[in-house]
Amino acid sequence: MTVRPWGKTLVVLAASTALLLTGCTGTEGQQKSSTDTGMIDFLNYGDFGGGTTPKANYNPYLDATKLSAADYIYESLMYVETYSCKAIPWLATSYQWSDPKTLVYTIRSGVKWNDGQPFTAKDVEFTFNMLKKFDVLDTQGVWTFLSSVKATGDDKVTFTFKQPGASAFTQVSGVKIVPEHVWSKVADPTTFVNATAPVGTGPMKLKSFNPRQLVVERNPDYWQADKIKVNELRFNKADAGGQVEQLKLSRGEYDTNAMFVQDIKKAYVDRDPKHHHYWYAPGGVISVYMNLTKAPFNDVAFRKALTTAFDDKQVIDKAQLGYVTQASQSGLVVPGQKDWLPQGLADDGRIGYDAAAADKALTDAGYTKDSKGRRLGKDGKPIAFSFKVPGSYVDWVAAADILIKNLEALGIDVRKDTPTPDANNQDRATGNYDMTFGVFGGGCNMYANFADPLNSARTAPIGKKAASNEIRWQDPKTDELLQTLQVSPDEKAQKEAVAGLVDIMMNQVPTIPIWYGAKWFQYDTTKAEGWPNADDPYADGGNGQVVLTHLVPAGS
C-alpha cells in the first residue's frame, strides 16, 4: 500500500484469500501467556523496522535503520504524549522558563542506567553537546534554536536559546538521552550501531535479536519499575505483505499492531469480539487547499461559503470507511487538543454539511447562477477550476469525487486531475493548482501546527517552491499571532495566540479541514488490559513507553 502522512491508500484486500493462507507465520504457539505472579509473561508486537534485511542497530538517532528496541531503552526529559499533548515528567521532574531564552529542567534523582551507573545532569549536557558536534544526529533540529546546554549543579540543566525558545520546547523535551560513560568513548557516533548491550534508562533492556524476532525484557532497576507489568516485548518481522499480517492479527497472534485493514470489524473484531479491539486516534488535518492567489479563492466570502458545501460524513463513511472523524475548522485536532480551543466555539469548530446554506451564501456574496444553473464569478463568467489529487491515493480520489460532486451541485464546473504523487506535491509547492488536498498540524508543537500552513515567511511567489505555506496565505495579523506563539513561554499568552489563529481559520478560511488522518492501532485484551482507547485516551497507541506503564494482566 502507498503510505503518506496520516493515511494510507485503501487497497481492497480479499479477506477470503487471507483466511485461506496457511503455513508458518512466525508466531505460532506464542498466542498464550499466563502467569500467577501478577505479571504478563510477554506481549507480541508488530514489526521492528530496519528494512528488508534488518541488522542490530540501537542508536536512537539513526532513524532510518534503528530497531524498535531503541524506543524502549532510551528516554527523554519530558514525554509529550501525542493525543492531548500533555507534557509528562519523565527524566526531568519539572521545567521552568527563567526568561524567554532560558529553560531549566530539574533532573529526576535516583535514576540509573541499566548497567547500574547513576544517571546525572551531566549525561544530559553531554548528549546535547554531542548532537551539536555531530549535527547529522540532531534529528529534532534543536541546535537550530540552542546556543548552549549546561549542567548547573547536581539536578539542573540550563538550556539557553539564540532567540526566545518557546516553540522549540517539544523538540528539546523529546531528545533521547544517552550515557556519557558509554558514548564519550565512541569515536564516531554517526556510525555507531550500539549493537551489544545498549545502555539506557528505559523500561526495557535488549534480550535477543535475529532477523525474524526482536525481544526486549523488563529492566528491574527502572525508575518506575512498579508500573511495568510486562516481562518481555516480542517484535516480529512482517513478511509476505498485508494479507499474511492481517491473518496473524485476526488469529490473535499479535497483542497489538498498527496496520491498515480493509474491513477491521469483519477481519479482526468479529473474530473475537470480547478481546479484539481497535482505536484510530485522529492525526493530521486533511484539508481542501485553495490557491489563494486566484479568483474566486482570493475572496473570503467565497471561501467561507464553501465551509458548508462539503459532505464530510459521506467522505468519512464512504471514502474513509468510517475509520476517521470530521475535522474542526479551527485547525486543531479535537477532542484531544480541546484545551487549546477558545471558549464558546460551537461543536468544537466542526461545521456541518448544508448545501442550501452554501448556495445561499454564494448567492449573497455575489456568485449568482445563470439561466443554465451555472455559478458565475464576479466577472460574469461561469466558475470553472480543477481539483488535483494523486491518482494512486485511492481513498483521496474517492473523497475528491464526493467533494467535486458537491461543488457541481452548486453550479460550479470542476475538472478532476490525477497526477502522480510526486507531480502533485511539486505542483502544490509551486502553486500550480486551483484546488487540492493538503495535510498540516496533528502534532503537539502549536507554533508549527499553524505556522506551516499560514506563516507568510514560509510561502513563495507562484512558480517558486514554498517551504510549507502552499496556499500562499499572507496576513500581518496571522504573522503577529504566530510571533507571539513562537516566543512566549507563558501558557496564557500562547492560548490567546492560538485563539486568535482559530478565529482566522473560522472566519477567514485559509483552508477547509475535512477529516483527520487515522493513527492505526489494534489491541487484544486476552493477556493485557489498560490499552488506550476512545473511553480512556490517556495517549494514542503510538506512545509506547506511556502505554507500557498502563498495561496490567487481564482480569487483574
Coordinates of C-alpha atoms in Angstrom, one line a residue:
M1 CA 0.0 0.0 0.0
T2 CA 1.1 3.5 -0.6
V3 CA 2.0 5.3 2.6
R4 CA 1.7 9.0 3.1
P5 CA 1.3 11.4 6.1
W6 CA -1.6 10.4 8.3
G7 CA -3.2 8.0 5.8
K8 CA -2.7 5.1 3.5
T9 CA -4.1 4.2 0.2
L10 CA -7.1 2.0 0.7
V11 CA -6.4 -1.1 -1.3
V12 CA -9.1 -3.8 -1.3
L13 CA -7.6 -7.0 0.2
A14 CA -9.6 -10.2 -0.3
A15 CA -10.4 -11.5 3.1
S16 CA -11.3 -14.9 1.8
T17 CA -7.8 -15.2 0.3
A18 CA -6.2 -14.1 3.6
L19 CA -8.2 -16.7 5.6
L20 CA -7.0 -19.5 3.2
L21 CA -3.4 -18.7 3.7
T22 CA -1.6 -21.5 5.6
G23 CA 1.9 -22.4 6.8
C24 CA 4.3 -20.8 9.2
T25 CA 3.6 -17.2 10.1
G26 CA 6.4 -16.8 12.6
T27 CA 4.4 -16.5 15.8
E28 CA 2.6 -19.9 16.1
G29 CA 2.4 -21.2 19.6
Q30 CA 3.0 -17.8 21.0
Q31 CA -0.6 -16.6 21.4
K32 CA -1.0 -17.5 25.0
S33 CA 0.9 -16.2 28.0
S34 CA -0.2 -16.9 31.6
T35 CA 1.4 -16.2 34.9
D36 CA 0.4 -16.2 38.6
T37 CA 2.9 -13.6 39.6
G38 CA 0.8 -10.5 38.7
M39 CA 3.0 -10.1 35.6
I40 CA 2.4 -10.6 31.9
D41 CA 5.0 -13.1 30.6
F42 CA 5.2 -11.5 27.1
L43 CA 3.4 -9.5 24.5
N44 CA 3.7 -9.9 20.8
Y45 CA 4.1 -6.6 18.9
G46 CA 4.4 -5.9 15.2
D47 CA 7.3 -5.1 13.0
F48 CA 10.7 -3.9 14.4
G49 CA 11.9 -1.8 11.5
G50 CA 15.3 -2.0 9.8
G51 CA 14.1 -2.6 6.3
T52 CA 14.0 -6.0 4.4
T53 CA 17.4 -7.1 5.8
P54 CA 17.4 -5.7 9.4
K55 CA 20.7 -5.6 11.4
A56 CA 21.2 -4.9 15.0
N57 CA 21.1 -1.1 15.5
Y58 CA 20.0 0.6 18.7
N59 CA 21.4 4.1 18.0
P60 CA 18.4 6.2 18.9
Y61 CA 19.4 8.9 16.4
L62 CA 19.7 6.8 13.3
D63 CA 16.0 6.9 12.5
A64 CA 16.2 5.2 9.1
T65 CA 17.8 2.0 10.4
K66 CA 17.3 1.7 14.1
L67 CA 15.3 -1.1 15.5
S68 CA 12.3 -0.7 17.8
A69 CA 14.2 -1.7 20.9
A70 CA 15.7 1.8 21.0
D71 CA 12.2 3.2 21.7
Y72 CA 12.1 1.3 25.0
I73 CA 15.7 1.5 26.0
Y74 CA 16.2 5.3 25.8
E75 CA 14.1 8.1 27.4
S76 CA 13.7 11.9 27.1
L77 CA 13.4 14.7 29.6
M78 CA 9.6 15.1 29.2
Y79 CA 7.3 12.8 27.4
V80 CA 4.9 14.9 25.3
E81 CA 2.1 12.3 24.6
T82 CA 0.6 13.0 21.2
Y83 CA -3.2 12.8 21.9
S84 CA -3.8 15.6 24.3
C85 CA -0.2 17.0 24.0
K86 CA 0.3 16.9 27.8
A87 CA 4.0 17.1 28.8
I88 CA 4.5 14.2 31.3
P89 CA 7.5 14.5 33.6
W90 CA 10.0 11.8 32.7
L91 CA 13.8 12.0 33.2
A92 CA 13.1 15.6 34.3
T93 CA 10.6 16.1 37.1
S94 CA 9.8 19.7 36.1
Y95 CA 10.9 22.6 33.9
Q96 CA 10.8 26.4 34.2
W97 CA 11.5 29.3 31.9
S98 CA 13.8 31.7 33.7
D99 CA 13.2 34.1 30.8
P100 CA 12.1 33.6 27.2
K101 CA 15.6 32.5 26.2
T102 CA 16.4 30.3 29.3
L103 CA 14.8 26.9 30.0
V104 CA 15.8 25.0 33.2
Y105 CA 15.0 21.3 33.7
T106 CA 15.1 19.6 37.1
I107 CA 16.6 16.2 36.6
R108 CA 15.0 13.2 38.4
S109 CA 17.1 11.8 41.2
G110 CA 17.6 8.1 41.8
V111 CA 17.6 7.1 38.1
K112 CA 20.1 4.5 37.0
W113 CA 21.4 3.4 33.6
N114 CA 20.7 -0.3 33.0
D115 CA 24.3 -1.1 33.7
G116 CA 24.0 0.2 37.2
Q117 CA 25.7 3.6 36.7
P118 CA 23.8 6.7 38.0
F119 CA 22.0 9.0 35.6
T120 CA 23.0 12.6 36.1
A121 CA 22.6 16.1 34.7
K122 CA 26.0 15.7 33.1
D123 CA 24.6 13.0 30.9
V124 CA 22.0 15.4 29.5
E125 CA 24.7 18.1 28.9
F126 CA 26.9 15.5 27.2
T127 CA 24.0 14.2 25.0
F128 CA 23.0 17.6 23.6
N129 CA 26.6 18.8 23.0
M130 CA 27.3 15.5 21.2
L131 CA 24.4 16.3 18.9
K132 CA 25.9 19.8 18.3
K133 CA 29.3 18.3 17.4
F134 CA 27.7 15.6 15.2
D135 CA 24.9 17.5 13.7
V136 CA 23.6 14.7 11.5
L137 CA 22.3 13.1 14.7
D138 CA 20.3 16.2 15.6
T139 CA 17.1 14.7 14.2
Q140 CA 15.0 17.1 16.2
G141 CA 16.9 20.1 14.9
V142 CA 17.4 21.5 18.4
W143 CA 20.7 23.3 17.7
T144 CA 18.8 25.5 15.2
F145 CA 17.5 27.1 18.3
L146 CA 20.0 26.5 21.0
S147 CA 23.2 28.4 21.9
S148 CA 24.3 26.3 24.9
V149 CA 23.3 23.4 27.2
K150 CA 25.0 23.2 30.6
A151 CA 24.5 21.1 33.7
T152 CA 24.2 23.5 36.7
G153 CA 24.5 21.6 39.9
D154 CA 23.6 18.0 40.6
D155 CA 20.0 18.2 39.3
K156 CA 19.6 21.1 36.9
V157 CA 20.3 21.6 33.2
T158 CA 20.1 25.0 31.7
F159 CA 19.2 25.4 28.0
T160 CA 20.0 28.8 26.5
F161 CA 18.4 29.7 23.2
K162 CA 19.5 32.1 20.5
Q163 CA 16.1 33.7 20.4
P164 CA 13.0 33.2 22.6
G165 CA 12.6 29.4 22.5
A166 CA 9.1 28.5 23.4
S167 CA 8.4 27.0 20.0
A168 CA 11.3 24.5 20.5
F169 CA 10.1 23.1 23.8
T170 CA 8.7 19.9 22.3
Q171 CA 11.8 19.2 20.3
V172 CA 14.2 19.7 23.2
S173 CA 12.0 17.7 25.6
G174 CA 11.9 14.8 23.1
V175 CA 15.6 14.2 22.6
K176 CA 16.7 10.8 23.7
I177 CA 19.4 10.9 26.4
V178 CA 22.4 8.6 26.2
P179 CA 25.1 7.8 28.9
E180 CA 28.3 9.9 28.8
H181 CA 30.3 7.0 30.3
V182 CA 29.5 4.9 27.2
W183 CA 29.1 7.3 24.3
S184 CA 32.1 9.5 25.2
K185 CA 34.3 6.6 24.2
V186 CA 32.7 6.3 20.8
A187 CA 34.9 7.8 18.1
D188 CA 32.1 8.4 15.6
P189 CA 28.6 8.2 16.9
T190 CA 27.2 8.8 13.4
T191 CA 28.1 5.2 12.5
F192 CA 27.8 3.6 16.0
V193 CA 25.1 1.0 15.8
N194 CA 25.3 0.3 19.5
A195 CA 24.6 -3.4 18.9
T196 CA 25.9 -5.0 22.1
A197 CA 24.0 -4.5 25.4
P198 CA 22.8 -0.9 24.7
V199 CA 22.8 1.1 27.9
G200 CA 19.7 3.2 28.6
T201 CA 17.4 4.4 31.4
G202 CA 14.3 2.9 29.9
P203 CA 11.8 0.3 31.0
M204 CA 13.3 -2.5 28.8
K205 CA 16.7 -4.0 28.0
L206 CA 17.8 -5.8 24.9
K207 CA 17.4 -9.6 25.3
S208 CA 17.8 -11.1 21.8
F209 CA 17.7 -10.4 18.1
N210 CA 17.5 -12.4 14.9
P211 CA 16.1 -11.4 11.5
R212 CA 12.7 -12.8 12.5
Q213 CA 12.3 -11.5 16.0
L214 CA 13.5 -8.8 18.4
V215 CA 13.0 -9.3 22.1
V216 CA 13.4 -6.8 24.9
E217 CA 13.0 -7.7 28.6
R218 CA 11.9 -5.8 31.7
N219 CA 14.6 -3.6 33.3
P220 CA 14.2 -4.5 37.1
D221 CA 16.0 -1.4 38.1
Y222 CA 13.9 1.0 36.1
W223 CA 13.0 4.2 38.0
Q224 CA 9.2 3.4 37.7
A225 CA 9.6 -0.4 37.6
D226 CA 6.5 -0.8 39.8
K227 CA 4.4 0.4 36.8
I228 CA 5.9 -2.2 34.3
K229 CA 3.9 -5.4 34.4
V230 CA 5.3 -7.0 31.2
N231 CA 8.3 -9.2 31.3
E232 CA 9.0 -9.2 27.6
L233 CA 8.0 -7.4 24.4
R234 CA 8.5 -9.6 21.3
F235 CA 8.6 -7.7 18.0
N236 CA 8.0 -9.9 14.9
K237 CA 9.3 -9.2 11.4
A238 CA 6.5 -8.5 9.0
D239 CA 6.6 -10.8 5.9
A240 CA 4.7 -11.6 2.7
G241 CA 2.8 -8.4 2.6
G242 CA -0.5 -7.3 4.1
Q243 CA -2.5 -10.5 3.8
V244 CA -0.2 -12.6 6.0
E245 CA 0.0 -9.8 8.6
Q246 CA -3.8 -9.5 8.6
L247 CA -4.1 -13.2 9.1
K248 CA -1.8 -13.1 12.1
L249 CA -3.7 -10.2 13.5
S250 CA -7.1 -11.9 13.1
R251 CA -5.9 -15.1 14.7
G252 CA -4.7 -13.2 17.8
E253 CA -1.0 -13.7 17.2
Y254 CA -0.4 -10.0 17.9
D255 CA -1.3 -8.4 21.1
T256 CA -1.1 -5.0 19.4
N257 CA -0.2 -3.7 15.9
A258 CA -0.7 -0.7 13.8
M259 CA -1.8 -1.5 10.3
F260 CA -4.4 -0.6 7.8
V261 CA -7.1 -3.3 7.5
Q262 CA -9.8 -3.0 4.8
D263 CA -12.8 -4.2 7.0
I264 CA -11.4 -4.1 10.5
K265 CA -14.7 -5.3 12.1
K266 CA -15.0 -8.4 9.9
A267 CA -11.4 -9.2 9.6
Y268 CA -10.4 -8.6 13.3
V269 CA -13.1 -7.6 15.8
D270 CA -15.7 -10.2 14.8
R271 CA -13.1 -13.0 15.1
D272 CA -13.1 -12.4 18.9
P273 CA -15.4 -9.5 19.9
K274 CA -14.6 -9.9 23.6
H275 CA -10.8 -9.3 23.2
H276 CA -10.2 -7.8 19.7
H277 CA -10.4 -4.0 19.6
Y278 CA -9.2 -1.0 17.7
W279 CA -8.9 2.7 18.2
Y280 CA -7.9 5.1 15.4
A281 CA -7.0 8.3 17.2
P282 CA -7.2 11.4 15.0
G283 CA -3.9 12.6 13.4
G284 CA -3.1 15.3 10.8
V285 CA -5.6 17.7 9.4
I286 CA -6.5 16.7 5.8
S287 CA -7.9 19.8 4.2
V288 CA -9.1 21.4 1.0
Y289 CA -6.3 23.7 -0.2
M290 CA -7.3 26.6 -2.4
N291 CA -4.8 28.7 -4.4
L292 CA -5.4 32.0 -2.7
T293 CA -3.7 34.0 -5.4
K294 CA -6.6 33.1 -7.8
A295 CA -10.2 34.2 -8.1
P296 CA -12.6 33.2 -6.7
F297 CA -10.4 31.7 -3.9
N298 CA -9.0 35.1 -3.0
D299 CA -12.5 36.2 -1.8
V300 CA -13.1 35.3 1.8
A301 CA -16.9 35.3 1.2
F302 CA -16.4 32.6 -1.4
R303 CA -14.2 30.5 0.8
K304 CA -16.5 30.9 3.8
A305 CA -19.5 29.8 1.7
L306 CA -17.7 26.5 0.9
T307 CA -17.3 25.6 4.6
T308 CA -20.9 24.1 4.5
A309 CA -20.6 22.9 0.9
F310 CA -18.7 19.6 1.5
D311 CA -20.4 16.4 2.7
D312 CA -17.9 15.4 5.4
K313 CA -20.0 12.5 6.6
Q314 CA -20.1 10.9 3.1
V315 CA -16.3 11.3 2.8
I316 CA -15.8 9.7 6.2
D317 CA -18.3 6.8 5.7
K318 CA -17.5 6.0 2.0
A319 CA -14.1 7.2 1.1
Q320 CA -12.5 6.6 4.6
L321 CA -14.5 3.5 5.6
G322 CA -15.8 5.2 8.8
Y323 CA -12.3 5.0 10.3
V324 CA -11.8 8.7 10.7
T325 CA -13.6 11.7 12.2
Q326 CA -14.7 15.1 10.9
A327 CA -12.0 17.8 11.3
S328 CA -12.7 21.1 13.1
Q329 CA -12.4 24.2 11.0
S330 CA -10.2 25.5 13.9
G331 CA -7.2 23.7 12.6
L332 CA -6.8 21.9 15.9
V333 CA -7.2 18.2 16.4
V334 CA -10.2 17.6 18.6
P335 CA -11.1 16.3 21.1
G336 CA -7.5 15.7 22.1
Q337 CA -6.4 19.4 21.7
K338 CA -9.7 20.8 23.0
D339 CA -8.0 22.6 25.9
W340 CA -6.5 25.0 23.2
L341 CA -9.9 25.9 21.8
P342 CA -11.3 29.3 22.7
Q343 CA -14.5 29.2 24.9
G344 CA -17.8 29.1 23.2
L345 CA -16.9 27.6 19.9
A346 CA -19.9 25.6 18.7
D347 CA -19.3 21.9 18.3
D348 CA -15.6 22.4 18.8
G349 CA -15.4 24.2 15.5
R350 CA -16.9 21.5 13.3
I351 CA -19.1 22.8 10.5
G352 CA -21.7 20.5 9.2
Y353 CA -22.7 19.9 5.6
D354 CA -25.6 22.2 4.4
A355 CA -25.8 22.6 0.7
A356 CA -28.7 25.0 0.9
A357 CA -26.7 27.3 3.2
A358 CA -23.7 27.1 0.9
D359 CA -25.9 28.0 -2.1
K360 CA -27.4 31.0 -0.3
A361 CA -24.0 32.2 1.0
L362 CA -22.6 32.1 -2.5
T363 CA -25.5 34.0 -4.0
D364 CA -25.4 36.6 -1.2
A365 CA -21.7 37.0 -1.9
G366 CA -22.5 37.9 -5.5
Y367 CA -21.9 34.5 -7.1
T368 CA -25.2 34.1 -8.8
K369 CA -26.4 31.5 -11.2
D370 CA -27.3 32.0 -14.9
S371 CA -30.3 30.5 -16.6
K372 CA -28.5 27.2 -17.1
G373 CA -27.7 26.9 -13.4
R374 CA -24.1 27.7 -13.8
R375 CA -22.4 29.6 -10.9
L376 CA -20.9 32.9 -12.1
G377 CA -17.9 34.6 -10.9
K378 CA -17.6 38.3 -10.3
D379 CA -16.5 38.7 -13.9
G380 CA -19.8 37.3 -15.1
K381 CA -18.2 34.1 -16.5
P382 CA -19.1 30.6 -15.3
I383 CA -16.7 29.5 -12.5
A384 CA -14.6 26.5 -13.5
F385 CA -11.4 25.1 -12.0
S386 CA -9.6 21.8 -11.4
F387 CA -9.2 19.6 -8.3
K388 CA -5.9 17.9 -8.2
V389 CA -5.5 14.6 -6.3
P390 CA -2.8 11.9 -6.7
G391 CA -4.3 9.2 -8.8
S392 CA -2.8 6.3 -6.8
Y393 CA -4.2 7.6 -3.5
V394 CA -7.4 5.6 -3.8
D395 CA -9.1 7.0 -0.7
W396 CA -8.2 10.6 -1.5
V397 CA -9.6 10.1 -5.1
A398 CA -12.8 8.8 -3.6
A399 CA -13.0 11.8 -1.3
A400 CA -12.3 14.2 -4.1
D401 CA -15.1 12.6 -6.2
I402 CA -17.5 13.4 -3.4
L403 CA -16.3 17.0 -3.0
I404 CA -16.4 17.6 -6.7
K405 CA -20.0 16.3 -6.8
N406 CA -20.9 18.7 -4.0
L407 CA -19.3 21.6 -5.9
E408 CA -21.1 20.7 -9.2
A409 CA -24.4 20.6 -7.3
L410 CA -23.7 24.3 -6.5
G411 CA -23.3 25.0 -10.2
I412 CA -19.5 25.0 -10.3
D413 CA -17.6 23.3 -13.1
V414 CA -14.8 21.2 -11.6
R415 CA -12.4 19.0 -13.5
K416 CA -10.5 16.3 -11.7
D417 CA -6.8 15.9 -12.4
T418 CA -5.0 12.8 -11.1
P419 CA -1.2 13.4 -11.4
T420 CA 1.4 11.1 -9.7
P421 CA 2.1 11.9 -6.0
D422 CA 5.5 13.5 -6.8
A423 CA 4.0 15.7 -9.5
N424 CA 1.1 16.6 -7.3
N425 CA 3.4 17.6 -4.4
Q426 CA 5.5 19.7 -6.8
D427 CA 2.5 21.4 -8.2
R428 CA 1.2 22.2 -4.7
A429 CA 4.5 23.6 -3.6
T430 CA 4.9 25.8 -6.6
G431 CA 1.3 27.0 -6.6
N432 CA 0.4 25.2 -9.9
Y433 CA -3.1 24.2 -8.8
D434 CA -6.6 25.5 -8.2
M435 CA -7.9 23.2 -5.5
T436 CA -6.2 20.1 -4.0
F437 CA -5.8 18.3 -0.7
G438 CA -3.1 19.2 1.8
V439 CA -2.1 18.0 5.3
F440 CA -1.0 20.1 8.2
G441 CA -1.0 20.0 12.0
G442 CA -1.6 17.0 14.1
G443 CA 1.5 17.5 16.3
C444 CA 2.0 19.0 19.7
N445 CA 4.1 22.0 18.6
M446 CA 1.3 24.5 18.3
Y447 CA 3.5 27.0 16.6
A448 CA 4.5 24.5 13.9
N449 CA 0.8 23.4 13.6
F450 CA -0.3 26.9 12.5
A451 CA 3.0 28.3 11.1
D452 CA 3.4 25.5 8.5
P453 CA 0.3 26.4 6.5
L454 CA -0.1 30.1 7.5
N455 CA 3.2 31.8 8.1
S456 CA 3.9 34.3 5.3
A457 CA 7.7 33.7 5.7
R458 CA 7.1 30.1 4.6
T459 CA 5.4 30.9 1.3
A460 CA 6.8 31.9 -2.1
P461 CA 5.6 33.6 -5.3
I462 CA 3.7 31.3 -7.8
G463 CA 6.3 29.2 -9.6
K464 CA 8.7 29.2 -6.7
K465 CA 8.6 26.3 -4.2
A466 CA 7.0 27.3 -0.9
A467 CA 8.6 25.9 2.3
S468 CA 5.2 24.9 3.7
N469 CA 2.7 27.6 3.2
E470 CA 1.5 26.2 -0.1
I471 CA -1.8 28.1 -0.1
R472 CA 0.0 31.4 -0.3
W473 CA -1.7 32.9 2.8
Q474 CA -0.2 36.3 3.7
D475 CA -1.7 38.2 6.6
P476 CA 0.0 40.6 9.0
K477 CA -2.3 39.6 11.9
T478 CA -1.6 35.9 11.4
D479 CA 2.1 36.6 11.5
E480 CA 1.8 38.7 14.6
L481 CA -0.1 35.9 16.4
L482 CA 2.5 33.3 15.2
Q483 CA 5.2 35.5 16.6
T484 CA 3.6 35.6 20.0
L485 CA 3.2 31.8 19.9
Q486 CA 6.8 31.4 18.8
V487 CA 8.4 33.4 21.5
S488 CA 6.2 33.5 24.6
P489 CA 6.7 30.7 27.2
D490 CA 3.6 31.9 29.1
E491 CA 0.8 29.4 28.6
K492 CA -1.9 32.0 28.9
A493 CA -0.3 34.1 26.1
Q494 CA 0.1 31.0 24.0
K495 CA -3.5 30.1 24.3
E496 CA -4.6 33.6 23.5
A497 CA -2.5 33.5 20.3
V498 CA -4.0 30.1 19.4
A499 CA -7.5 31.6 20.0
G500 CA -6.6 34.4 17.5
L501 CA -5.4 31.9 14.9
V502 CA -8.5 29.8 15.4
D503 CA -10.6 32.9 14.8
I504 CA -8.7 33.4 11.5
M505 CA -9.3 29.8 10.5
M506 CA -13.0 30.0 11.3
N507 CA -13.8 33.4 9.8
Q508 CA -11.2 33.9 7.0
V509 CA -11.0 30.3 6.0
P510 CA -7.5 30.0 4.6
T511 CA -8.1 26.2 4.3
I512 CA -11.1 24.0 4.8
P513 CA -10.4 21.0 7.0
I514 CA -12.4 17.8 6.1
W515 CA -11.1 14.9 8.1
Y516 CA -8.3 13.7 10.4
G517 CA -6.0 11.1 9.3
A518 CA -6.2 7.9 11.2
K519 CA -3.5 6.6 13.6
W520 CA -3.9 2.8 13.1
F521 CA -3.9 0.9 16.4
Q522 CA -5.3 -2.6 17.1
Y523 CA -5.1 -4.3 20.5
D524 CA -6.0 -7.6 22.1
T525 CA -7.1 -7.8 25.8
T526 CA -6.6 -11.6 26.1
K527 CA -3.4 -11.1 28.1
A528 CA -3.2 -7.4 28.9
E529 CA -5.6 -4.7 29.7
G530 CA -5.1 -0.9 30.0
W531 CA -4.6 -0.1 26.3
P532 CA -5.6 3.4 25.4
N533 CA -8.9 3.8 23.7
A534 CA -11.6 6.3 23.0
D535 CA -13.0 5.9 26.5
D536 CA -9.6 6.3 28.1
P537 CA -7.5 8.3 25.7
Y538 CA -4.5 8.9 28.1
A539 CA -2.3 8.7 25.0
D540 CA -2.5 7.4 21.5
G541 CA -1.4 3.9 20.6
G542 CA 2.0 5.1 19.2
N543 CA 3.1 6.4 22.6
G544 CA 4.8 3.1 23.5
Q545 CA 6.5 4.0 26.8
V546 CA 3.4 5.7 28.2
V547 CA 1.2 2.7 27.2
L548 CA 3.6 0.3 28.8
T549 CA 3.2 2.0 32.2
H550 CA -0.6 1.4 32.0
L551 CA -0.7 -2.3 31.0
V552 CA -1.8 -4.9 33.6
P553 CA -2.5 -8.6 33.3
A554 CA -6.0 -9.3 32.0
G555 CA -8.5 -9.7 34.8
S556 CA -6.3 -8.2 37.5

